[in-house]
PDB file of C-alpha atoms and ligand atoms in Angstrom:
ATOM      1  CA  MET F 735     173.480 -18.014  68.050  1.00  0.00           C
ATOM      2  CA  ALA F 736     170.043 -16.861  69.245  1.00  0.00           C
ATOM      3  CA  GLN F 737     167.423 -19.159  67.787  1.00  0.00           C
ATOM      4  CA  ALA F 738     163.651 -19.421  67.952  1.00  0.00           C
ATOM      5  CA  LEU F 739     161.030 -21.483  66.189  1.00  0.00           C
ATOM      6  CA  GLY F 740     158.415 -19.576  64.222  1.00  0.00           C
ATOM      7  CA  ILE F 741     155.114 -21.106  63.128  1.00  0.00           C
ATOM      8  CA  ASP F 742     152.670 -19.408  60.787  1.00  0.00           C
ATOM      9  CA  ILE F 743     149.126 -20.772  60.744  1.00  0.00           C
ATOM     10  CA  GLY F 744     147.148 -19.827  57.653  1.00  0.00           C
ATOM     11  CA  GLY F 745     143.906 -20.805  55.968  1.00  0.00           C
ATOM     12  CA  THR F 746     145.583 -23.165  53.485  1.00  0.00           C
ATOM     13  CA  GLY F 747     148.937 -24.046  55.016  1.00  0.00           C
ATOM     14  CA  ILE F 748     150.833 -24.204  58.300  1.00  0.00           C
ATOM     15  CA  LYS F 749     154.524 -23.350  57.950  1.00  0.00           C
ATOM     16  CA  GLY F 750     157.418 -23.370  60.338  1.00  0.00           C
ATOM     17  CA  ALA F 751     161.189 -23.153  60.665  1.00  0.00           C
ATOM     18  CA  VAL F 752     163.865 -22.383  63.207  1.00  0.00           C
ATOM     19  CA  VAL F 753     165.173 -18.849  62.773  1.00  0.00           C
ATOM     20  CA  ASP F 754     168.414 -17.104  63.682  1.00  0.00           C
ATOM     21  CA  THR F 755     166.765 -14.171  65.421  1.00  0.00           C
ATOM     22  CA  VAL F 756     169.803 -11.907  65.071  1.00  0.00           C
ATOM     23  CA  THR F 757     170.109 -12.146  61.293  1.00  0.00           C
ATOM     24  CA  GLY F 758     166.560 -13.228  60.437  1.00  0.00           C
ATOM     25  CA  GLU F 759     167.809 -16.219  58.445  1.00  0.00           C
ATOM     26  CA  LEU F 760     166.216 -19.647  58.541  1.00  0.00           C
ATOM     27  CA  VAL F 761     168.489 -22.236  60.152  1.00  0.00           C
ATOM     28  CA  THR F 762     166.333 -25.232  59.188  1.00  0.00           C
ATOM     29  CA  ASP F 763     164.362 -25.982  56.059  1.00  0.00           C
ATOM     30  CA  ARG F 764     160.933 -24.426  55.985  1.00  0.00           C
ATOM     31  CA  VAL F 765     158.350 -27.163  56.531  1.00  0.00           C
ATOM     32  CA  LYS F 766     154.773 -26.757  55.344  1.00  0.00           C
ATOM     33  CA  LEU F 767     151.732 -28.924  56.017  1.00  0.00           C
ATOM     34  CA  PRO F 768     148.233 -28.326  54.652  1.00  0.00           C
ATOM     35  CA  THR F 769     145.765 -26.744  57.058  1.00  0.00           C
ATOM     36  CA  PRO F 770     143.268 -29.470  57.986  1.00  0.00           C
ATOM     37  CA  GLU F 771     139.858 -29.191  56.353  1.00  0.00           C
ATOM     38  CA  GLY F 772     137.519 -27.072  58.494  1.00  0.00           C
ATOM     39  CA  GLY F 773     140.439 -25.635  60.503  1.00  0.00           C
ATOM     40  CA  SER F 774     139.121 -26.786  63.875  1.00  0.00           C
ATOM     41  CA  PRO F 775     141.310 -26.003  66.894  1.00  0.00           C
ATOM     42  CA  ASP F 776     142.107 -29.641  67.759  1.00  0.00           C
ATOM     43  CA  ASP F 777     143.070 -30.514  64.185  1.00  0.00           C
ATOM     44  CA  ILE F 778     145.285 -27.450  63.873  1.00  0.00           C
ATOM     45  CA  VAL F 779     147.034 -28.181  67.162  1.00  0.00           C
ATOM     46  CA  THR F 780     147.677 -31.784  66.015  1.00  0.00           C
ATOM     47  CA  THR F 781     149.136 -30.465  62.749  1.00  0.00           C
ATOM     48  CA  VAL F 782     151.424 -28.051  64.603  1.00  0.00           C
ATOM     49  CA  VAL F 783     152.737 -30.927  66.745  1.00  0.00           C
ATOM     50  CA  ALA F 784     153.392 -32.964  63.561  1.00  0.00           C
ATOM     51  CA  LEU F 785     155.088 -29.966  61.951  1.00  0.00           C
ATOM     52  CA  ILE F 786     157.530 -29.584  64.829  1.00  0.00           C
ATOM     53  CA  LYS F 787     158.358 -33.298  64.611  1.00  0.00           C
ATOM     54  CA  LYS F 788     159.067 -32.850  60.900  1.00  0.00           C
ATOM     55  CA  ILE F 789     161.330 -29.878  61.547  1.00  0.00           C
ATOM     56  CA  GLY F 790     163.361 -32.219  63.732  1.00  0.00           C
ATOM     57  CA  GLY F 791     162.025 -31.601  67.208  1.00  0.00           C
ATOM     58  CA  LEU F 792     163.057 -28.818  69.529  1.00  0.00           C
ATOM     59  CA  ASP F 793     165.759 -28.350  72.105  1.00  0.00           C
ATOM     60  CA  ASP F 794     164.593 -27.180  75.506  1.00  0.00           C
ATOM     61  CA  GLY F 795     164.929 -23.459  75.872  1.00  0.00           C
ATOM     62  CA  VAL F 796     164.322 -22.596  72.214  1.00  0.00           C
ATOM     63  CA  PRO F 797     161.525 -20.002  72.269  1.00  0.00           C
ATOM     64  CA  VAL F 798     158.460 -20.813  70.182  1.00  0.00           C
ATOM     65  CA  GLY F 799     156.342 -18.195  68.430  1.00  0.00           C
ATOM     66  CA  VAL F 800     153.052 -18.986  66.727  1.00  0.00           C
ATOM     67  CA  CYS F 801     150.987 -16.587  64.612  1.00  0.00           C
ATOM     68  CA  PHE F 802     147.338 -16.925  63.652  1.00  0.00           C
ATOM     69  CA  PRO F 803     144.864 -14.952  61.468  1.00  0.00           C
ATOM     70  CA  ALA F 804     142.699 -13.552  64.271  1.00  0.00           C
ATOM     71  CA  ILE F 805     142.653 -10.956  67.033  1.00  0.00           C
ATOM     72  CA  VAL F 806     144.784 -12.346  69.872  1.00  0.00           C
ATOM     73  CA  ARG F 807     144.177 -10.935  73.345  1.00  0.00           C
ATOM     74  CA  ASN F 808     145.920 -12.387  76.359  1.00  0.00           C
ATOM     75  CA  GLY F 809     146.395 -15.663  74.530  1.00  0.00           C
ATOM     76  CA  ARG F 810     142.781 -15.881  73.416  1.00  0.00           C
ATOM     77  CA  THR F 811     141.634 -15.799  69.793  1.00  0.00           C
ATOM     78  CA  MET F 812     138.846 -13.229  69.684  1.00  0.00           C
ATOM     79  CA  SER F 813     137.752 -13.277  66.033  1.00  0.00           C
ATOM     80  CA  ALA F 814     137.564 -15.626  63.064  1.00  0.00           C
ATOM     81  CA  ALA F 815     137.088 -13.732  59.810  1.00  0.00           C
ATOM     82  CA  ASN F 816     138.449 -16.460  57.530  1.00  0.00           C
ATOM     83  CA  VAL F 817     138.870 -19.424  59.893  1.00  0.00           C
ATOM     84  CA  SER F 818     136.583 -21.783  61.848  1.00  0.00           C
ATOM     85  CA  LYS F 819     134.270 -19.902  64.220  1.00  0.00           C
ATOM     86  CA  LYS F 820     135.284 -22.379  66.932  1.00  0.00           C
ATOM     87  CA  TRP F 821     138.332 -20.186  67.551  1.00  0.00           C
ATOM     88  CA  ILE F 822     136.299 -17.239  68.820  1.00  0.00           C
ATOM     89  CA  GLY F 823     136.893 -16.798  72.542  1.00  0.00           C
ATOM     90  CA  LEU F 824     139.171 -19.836  72.742  1.00  0.00           C
ATOM     91  CA  GLU F 825     142.178 -20.009  75.106  1.00  0.00           C
ATOM     92  CA  ALA F 826     144.308 -20.797  72.060  1.00  0.00           C
ATOM     93  CA  GLU F 827     147.733 -20.098  73.535  1.00  0.00           C
ATOM     94  CA  ALA F 828     147.039 -22.436  76.455  1.00  0.00           C
ATOM     95  CA  LEU F 829     145.785 -25.114  74.058  1.00  0.00           C
ATOM     96  CA  PHE F 830     149.073 -25.051  72.116  1.00  0.00           C
ATOM     97  CA  GLU F 831     151.128 -24.915  75.316  1.00  0.00           C
ATOM     98  CA  LYS F 832     149.393 -27.999  76.663  1.00  0.00           C
ATOM     99  CA  ALA F 833     149.958 -29.961  73.458  1.00  0.00           C
ATOM    100  CA  LEU F 834     153.583 -28.868  73.099  1.00  0.00           C
ATOM    101  CA  GLY F 835     154.462 -29.089  76.789  1.00  0.00           C
ATOM    102  CA  ARG F 836     156.141 -25.660  76.754  1.00  0.00           C
ATOM    103  CA  ASP F 837     155.433 -21.943  76.741  1.00  0.00           C
ATOM    104  CA  ILE F 838     154.777 -20.259  73.428  1.00  0.00           C
ATOM    105  CA  HIS F 839     154.324 -16.672  72.278  1.00  0.00           C
ATOM    106  CA  PHE F 840     151.049 -16.350  70.374  1.00  0.00           C
ATOM    107  CA  VAL F 841     150.274 -13.388  68.089  1.00  0.00           C
ATOM    108  CA  ASN F 842     148.200 -12.184  65.148  1.00  0.00           C
ATOM    109  CA  ASP F 843     149.665 -13.164  61.738  1.00  0.00           C
ATOM    110  CA  ALA F 844     149.862  -9.639  60.279  1.00  0.00           C
ATOM    111  CA  ASP F 845     151.439  -8.341  63.493  1.00  0.00           C
ATOM    112  CA  ALA F 846     154.122 -11.024  63.113  1.00  0.00           C
ATOM    113  CA  ALA F 847     154.652 -10.146  59.436  1.00  0.00           C
ATOM    114  CA  GLY F 848     154.946  -6.437  60.233  1.00  0.00           C
ATOM    115  CA  TYR F 849     157.417  -7.072  63.012  1.00  0.00           C
ATOM    116  CA  ALA F 850     159.495  -9.206  60.624  1.00  0.00           C
ATOM    117  CA  GLU F 851     159.697  -6.307  58.154  1.00  0.00           C
ATOM    118  CA  VAL F 852     160.751  -3.904  60.884  1.00  0.00           C
ATOM    119  CA  ARG F 853     163.429  -6.255  62.222  1.00  0.00           C
ATOM    120  CA  TYR F 854     164.731  -7.814  59.024  1.00  0.00           C
ATOM    121  CA  GLY F 855     163.049  -6.299  55.994  1.00  0.00           C
ATOM    122  CA  ALA F 856     161.560  -3.315  54.209  1.00  0.00           C
ATOM    123  CA  ALA F 857     161.055  -1.228  57.372  1.00  0.00           C
ATOM    124  CA  LYS F 858     164.422  -1.888  59.025  1.00  0.00           C
ATOM    125  CA  ASP F 859     165.821   1.314  60.567  1.00  0.00           C
ATOM    126  CA  VAL F 860     162.674   3.292  59.681  1.00  0.00           C
ATOM    127  CA  SER F 861     161.625   5.461  62.594  1.00  0.00           C
ATOM    128  CA  GLY F 862     158.136   6.735  63.231  1.00  0.00           C
ATOM    129  CA  LEU F 863     154.982   4.930  62.213  1.00  0.00           C
ATOM    130  CA  VAL F 864     155.186   1.932  59.896  1.00  0.00           C
ATOM    131  CA  LEU F 865     151.931   0.475  58.674  1.00  0.00           C
ATOM    132  CA  LEU F 866     152.094  -2.955  57.070  1.00  0.00           C
ATOM    133  CA  THR F 867     149.120  -4.430  55.290  1.00  0.00           C
ATOM    134  CA  THR F 868     148.964  -7.985  53.954  1.00  0.00           C
ATOM    135  CA  LEU F 869     146.773  -8.413  50.905  1.00  0.00           C
ATOM    136  CA  GLY F 870     145.640 -12.034  50.818  1.00  0.00           C
ATOM    137  CA  THR F 871     142.434 -13.902  51.626  1.00  0.00           C
ATOM    138  CA  GLY F 872     141.724 -11.052  54.001  1.00  0.00           C
ATOM    139  CA  ILE F 873     143.601  -7.847  54.745  1.00  0.00           C
ATOM    140  CA  GLY F 874     145.833  -7.975  57.788  1.00  0.00           C
ATOM    141  CA  SER F 875     147.552  -4.982  59.350  1.00  0.00           C
ATOM    142  CA  ALA F 876     150.420  -4.200  61.682  1.00  0.00           C
ATOM    143  CA  LEU F 877     150.989  -0.825  63.307  1.00  0.00           C
ATOM    144  CA  ILE F 878     154.556  -0.326  64.523  1.00  0.00           C
ATOM    145  CA  TYR F 879     155.839   2.887  66.084  1.00  0.00           C
ATOM    146  CA  ASN F 880     159.598   3.260  66.541  1.00  0.00           C
ATOM    147  CA  GLY F 881     159.935  -0.523  66.545  1.00  0.00           C
ATOM    148  CA  VAL F 882     157.156  -1.097  69.083  1.00  0.00           C
ATOM    149  CA  LEU F 883     154.218  -3.134  67.860  1.00  0.00           C
ATOM    150  CA  VAL F 884     150.712  -1.942  68.719  1.00  0.00           C
ATOM    151  CA  PRO F 885     148.888  -5.283  68.398  1.00  0.00           C
ATOM    152  CA  ASN F 886     145.556  -6.175  66.803  1.00  0.00           C
ATOM    153  CA  SER F 887     145.018  -3.074  64.683  1.00  0.00           C
ATOM    154  CA  GLU F 888     142.720  -5.080  62.325  1.00  0.00           C
ATOM    155  CA  LEU F 889     142.619  -2.341  59.701  1.00  0.00           C
ATOM    156  CA  GLY F 890     141.417  -4.802  57.077  1.00  0.00           C
ATOM    157  CA  HIS F 891     137.978  -4.384  58.582  1.00  0.00           C
ATOM    158  CA  LEU F 892     137.680  -0.632  58.109  1.00  0.00           C
ATOM    159  CA  GLU F 893     134.625   0.365  56.148  1.00  0.00           C
ATOM    160  CA  LEU F 894     135.210   0.925  52.432  1.00  0.00           C
ATOM    161  CA  ASP F 895     132.306   1.814  50.120  1.00  0.00           C
ATOM    162  CA  GLY F 896     129.960   0.804  52.933  1.00  0.00           C
ATOM    163  CA  LYS F 897     131.525  -2.641  53.177  1.00  0.00           C
ATOM    164  CA  ASP F 898     134.192  -4.449  55.166  1.00  0.00           C
ATOM    165  CA  ALA F 899     137.375  -3.278  53.360  1.00  0.00           C
ATOM    166  CA  GLU F 900     138.876  -6.741  52.981  1.00  0.00           C
ATOM    167  CA  THR F 901     135.851  -7.937  51.032  1.00  0.00           C
ATOM    168  CA  ARG F 902     136.553  -5.145  48.481  1.00  0.00           C
ATOM    169  CA  ALA F 903     140.314  -4.725  48.370  1.00  0.00           C
ATOM    170  CA  SER F 904     141.966  -8.001  49.394  1.00  0.00           C
ATOM    171  CA  TYR F 905     143.731 -10.107  46.806  1.00  0.00           C
ATOM    172  CA  ALA F 906     140.903 -12.643  47.198  1.00  0.00           C
ATOM    173  CA  ALA F 907     138.428  -9.913  46.159  1.00  0.00           C
ATOM    174  CA  LYS F 908     140.503  -9.245  43.027  1.00  0.00           C
ATOM    175  CA  GLU F 909     140.419 -12.938  42.145  1.00  0.00           C
ATOM    176  CA  ARG F 910     136.782 -13.449  43.047  1.00  0.00           C
ATOM    177  CA  GLU F 911     135.609 -10.527  40.924  1.00  0.00           C
ATOM    178  CA  ASN F 912     138.143 -11.016  38.146  1.00  0.00           C
ATOM    179  CA  LEU F 913     139.407  -7.446  38.565  1.00  0.00           C
ATOM    180  CA  ASP F 914     142.370  -6.405  36.439  1.00  0.00           C
ATOM    181  CA  TRP F 915     145.247  -4.568  38.116  1.00  0.00           C
ATOM    182  CA  LYS F 916     143.830  -1.144  37.209  1.00  0.00           C
ATOM    183  CA  HIS F 917     140.406  -1.786  38.706  1.00  0.00           C
ATOM    184  CA  TRP F 918     141.752  -3.462  41.791  1.00  0.00           C
ATOM    185  CA  THR F 919     144.194  -0.575  42.303  1.00  0.00           C
ATOM    186  CA  LYS F 920     141.273   1.873  42.302  1.00  0.00           C
ATOM    187  CA  ARG F 921     140.006   0.105  45.404  1.00  0.00           C
ATOM    188  CA  LEU F 922     143.484   0.064  46.929  1.00  0.00           C
ATOM    189  CA  GLN F 923     143.748   3.790  46.232  1.00  0.00           C
ATOM    190  CA  LYS F 924     140.622   4.453  48.300  1.00  0.00           C
ATOM    191  CA  TYR F 925     141.778   2.121  51.027  1.00  0.00           C
ATOM    192  CA  TYR F 926     145.294   3.542  51.421  1.00  0.00           C
ATOM    193  CA  THR F 927     144.041   7.139  51.128  1.00  0.00           C
ATOM    194  CA  HIS F 928     141.749   6.407  54.042  1.00  0.00           C
ATOM    195  CA  LEU F 929     144.601   4.885  56.062  1.00  0.00           C
ATOM    196  CA  GLU F 930     146.715   7.971  55.326  1.00  0.00           C
ATOM    197  CA  LEU F 931     143.984  10.233  56.582  1.00  0.00           C
ATOM    198  CA  LEU F 932     143.616   8.268  59.801  1.00  0.00           C
ATOM    199  CA  PHE F 933     147.251   7.619  60.675  1.00  0.00           C
ATOM    200  CA  SER F 934     149.656   9.801  58.637  1.00  0.00           C
ATOM    201  CA  PRO F 935     152.181   6.958  58.600  1.00  0.00           C
ATOM    202  CA  ASP F 936     155.843   7.358  57.666  1.00  0.00           C
ATOM    203  CA  LEU F 937     155.893   4.207  55.566  1.00  0.00           C
ATOM    204  CA  PHE F 938     153.446   1.684  54.132  1.00  0.00           C
ATOM    205  CA  VAL F 939     154.718  -1.853  53.579  1.00  0.00           C
ATOM    206  CA  VAL F 940     152.619  -4.146  51.403  1.00  0.00           C
ATOM    207  CA  GLY F 941     152.862  -7.871  52.084  1.00  0.00           C
ATOM    208  CA  GLY F 942     151.003 -11.009  51.104  1.00  0.00           C
ATOM    209  CA  GLY F 943     151.764 -13.242  48.128  1.00  0.00           C
ATOM    210  CA  VAL F 944     150.556 -10.639  45.597  1.00  0.00           C
ATOM    211  CA  SER F 945     153.295  -8.221  46.681  1.00  0.00           C
ATOM    212  CA  LYS F 946     155.684 -10.155  44.419  1.00  0.00           C
ATOM    213  CA  ASN F 947     153.746  -8.481  41.571  1.00  0.00           C
ATOM    214  CA  TYR F 948     154.083  -5.060  43.174  1.00  0.00           C
ATOM    215  CA  GLU F 949     155.177  -3.470  39.894  1.00  0.00           C
ATOM    216  CA  GLU F 950     151.674  -4.065  38.555  1.00  0.00           C
ATOM    217  CA  PHE F 951     149.937  -1.970  41.190  1.00  0.00           C
ATOM    218  CA  LEU F 952     152.149   0.030  43.551  1.00  0.00           C
ATOM    219  CA  PRO F 953     153.237   2.515  40.818  1.00  0.00           C
ATOM    220  CA  LEU F 954     149.557   3.188  40.016  1.00  0.00           C
ATOM    221  CA  LEU F 955     148.857   4.439  43.538  1.00  0.00           C
ATOM    222  CA  ASP F 956     148.936   8.165  44.189  1.00  0.00           C
ATOM    223  CA  LEU F 957     149.751   8.652  47.878  1.00  0.00           C
ATOM    224  CA  GLN F 958     151.677  11.099  50.017  1.00  0.00           C
ATOM    225  CA  THR F 959     153.250   8.273  51.947  1.00  0.00           C
ATOM    226  CA  LYS F 960     156.057   6.117  50.616  1.00  0.00           C
ATOM    227  CA  ILE F 961     154.730   2.622  49.863  1.00  0.00           C
ATOM    228  CA  VAL F 962     157.051  -0.359  49.350  1.00  0.00           C
ATOM    229  CA  PRO F 963     156.659  -4.110  48.924  1.00  0.00           C
ATOM    230  CA  ALA F 964     157.502  -6.429  51.815  1.00  0.00           C
ATOM    231  CA  VAL F 965     160.832  -8.230  51.579  1.00  0.00           C
ATOM    232  CA  HIS F 966     159.738 -11.423  53.344  1.00  0.00           C
ATOM    233  CA  ARG F 967     156.572 -12.675  51.753  1.00  0.00           C
ATOM    234  CA  ASN F 968     156.285 -16.369  52.493  1.00  0.00           C
ATOM    235  CA  ASN F 969     158.500 -16.329  55.556  1.00  0.00           C
ATOM    236  CA  ALA F 970     157.330 -13.122  57.216  1.00  0.00           C
ATOM    237  CA  GLY F 971     154.985 -14.827  59.695  1.00  0.00           C
ATOM    238  CA  ILE F 972     157.656 -17.362  60.657  1.00  0.00           C
ATOM    239  CA  LEU F 973     160.339 -14.693  61.117  1.00  0.00           C
ATOM    240  CA  GLY F 974     158.142 -12.288  63.043  1.00  0.00           C
ATOM    241  CA  SER F 975     156.679 -14.846  65.421  1.00  0.00           C
ATOM    242  CA  ALA F 976     160.148 -16.252  66.108  1.00  0.00           C
ATOM    243  CA  ALA F 977     161.553 -12.750  66.731  1.00  0.00           C
ATOM    244  CA  LEU F 978     158.683 -11.792  69.046  1.00  0.00           C
ATOM    245  CA  ALA F 979     159.089 -15.076  70.965  1.00  0.00           C
ATOM    246  CA  ALA F 980     162.830 -14.424  71.352  1.00  0.00           C
ATOM    247  CA  ASP F 981     162.205 -10.865  72.582  1.00  0.00           C
TER     248      ASP F 981
HETATM  249  C1  LIG Q1379     141.763 -11.064  60.168  1.00  0.00           C
HETATM  250  C2  LIG Q1379     143.093 -10.620  60.726  1.00  0.00           C
HETATM  251  C3  LIG Q1379     144.229 -11.228  59.923  1.00  0.00           C
HETATM  252  C4  LIG Q1379     144.034 -10.969  58.440  1.00  0.00           C
HETATM  253  C5  LIG Q1379     145.115 -11.620  57.588  1.00  0.00           C
HETATM  254  C6  LIG Q1379     141.696 -10.771  58.689  1.00  0.00           C
HETATM  255  O1  LIG Q1379     140.497 -11.216  58.180  1.00  0.00           O
HETATM  256  O2  LIG Q1379     140.705 -10.373  60.823  1.00  0.00           O
HETATM  257  O3  LIG Q1379     143.200 -10.990  62.080  1.00  0.00           O
HETATM  258  O4  LIG Q1379     145.445 -10.687  60.357  1.00  0.00           O
HETATM  259  O5  LIG Q1379     142.776 -11.419  58.014  1.00  0.00           O
HETATM  260  O6  LIG Q1379     145.170 -13.000  57.776  1.00  0.00           O
END
């Protein structure tokens, strides 16, 4: 059985599990630890080490994938929209590798989630351009063409109504401004219409925790492109980072 460990670092929690990378099933329990207050690099690395211990340790040779909510270029975190600014410009991949004593594969969280949907979820066997967006604290995006991931698309930061789109259309914006589904969907309508214009995708996949309530908002959207909820909400980052590490 091909196995890999996937770890998903988020603003509130850090989750991980060993994954069967052929079927996309978890082969261990999913372990979650709270993200340390302030989210500083050292504290997060310490938590990841503790998480792996809790999962039961790791055999040599099991690939490790880690995903993180920032632009990741050549192992460096290049942005920090909703995490500690200390990550900007940091050699993050090397930091984890030193602490874990092994190589890891380090990617953006939405890229991992999108890859998980293409391999094991809502976009399996879909050819052409798949565009996944995660609607959470921010808006993450993954651009995947015929199964090949184009990393760091960062489409949550497009301009919408003169503002950073994620500050208007993320799930956090809905909560913050007490928007009902109808009013929030108006913002999503503008956002996805703009994405359609730019990319003419073959499929939109909508992830993030709120996608479990997709019936409240996806049917209200009027788009030319098919739009479907993600299949793997909580585990998408784990599955995608494990699959990318195994590849
Ligand atoms: C970040 C992205 C991330 C997304 C979802 C955005 O604010 O810029 O890198 O993928 O949030 O976590």
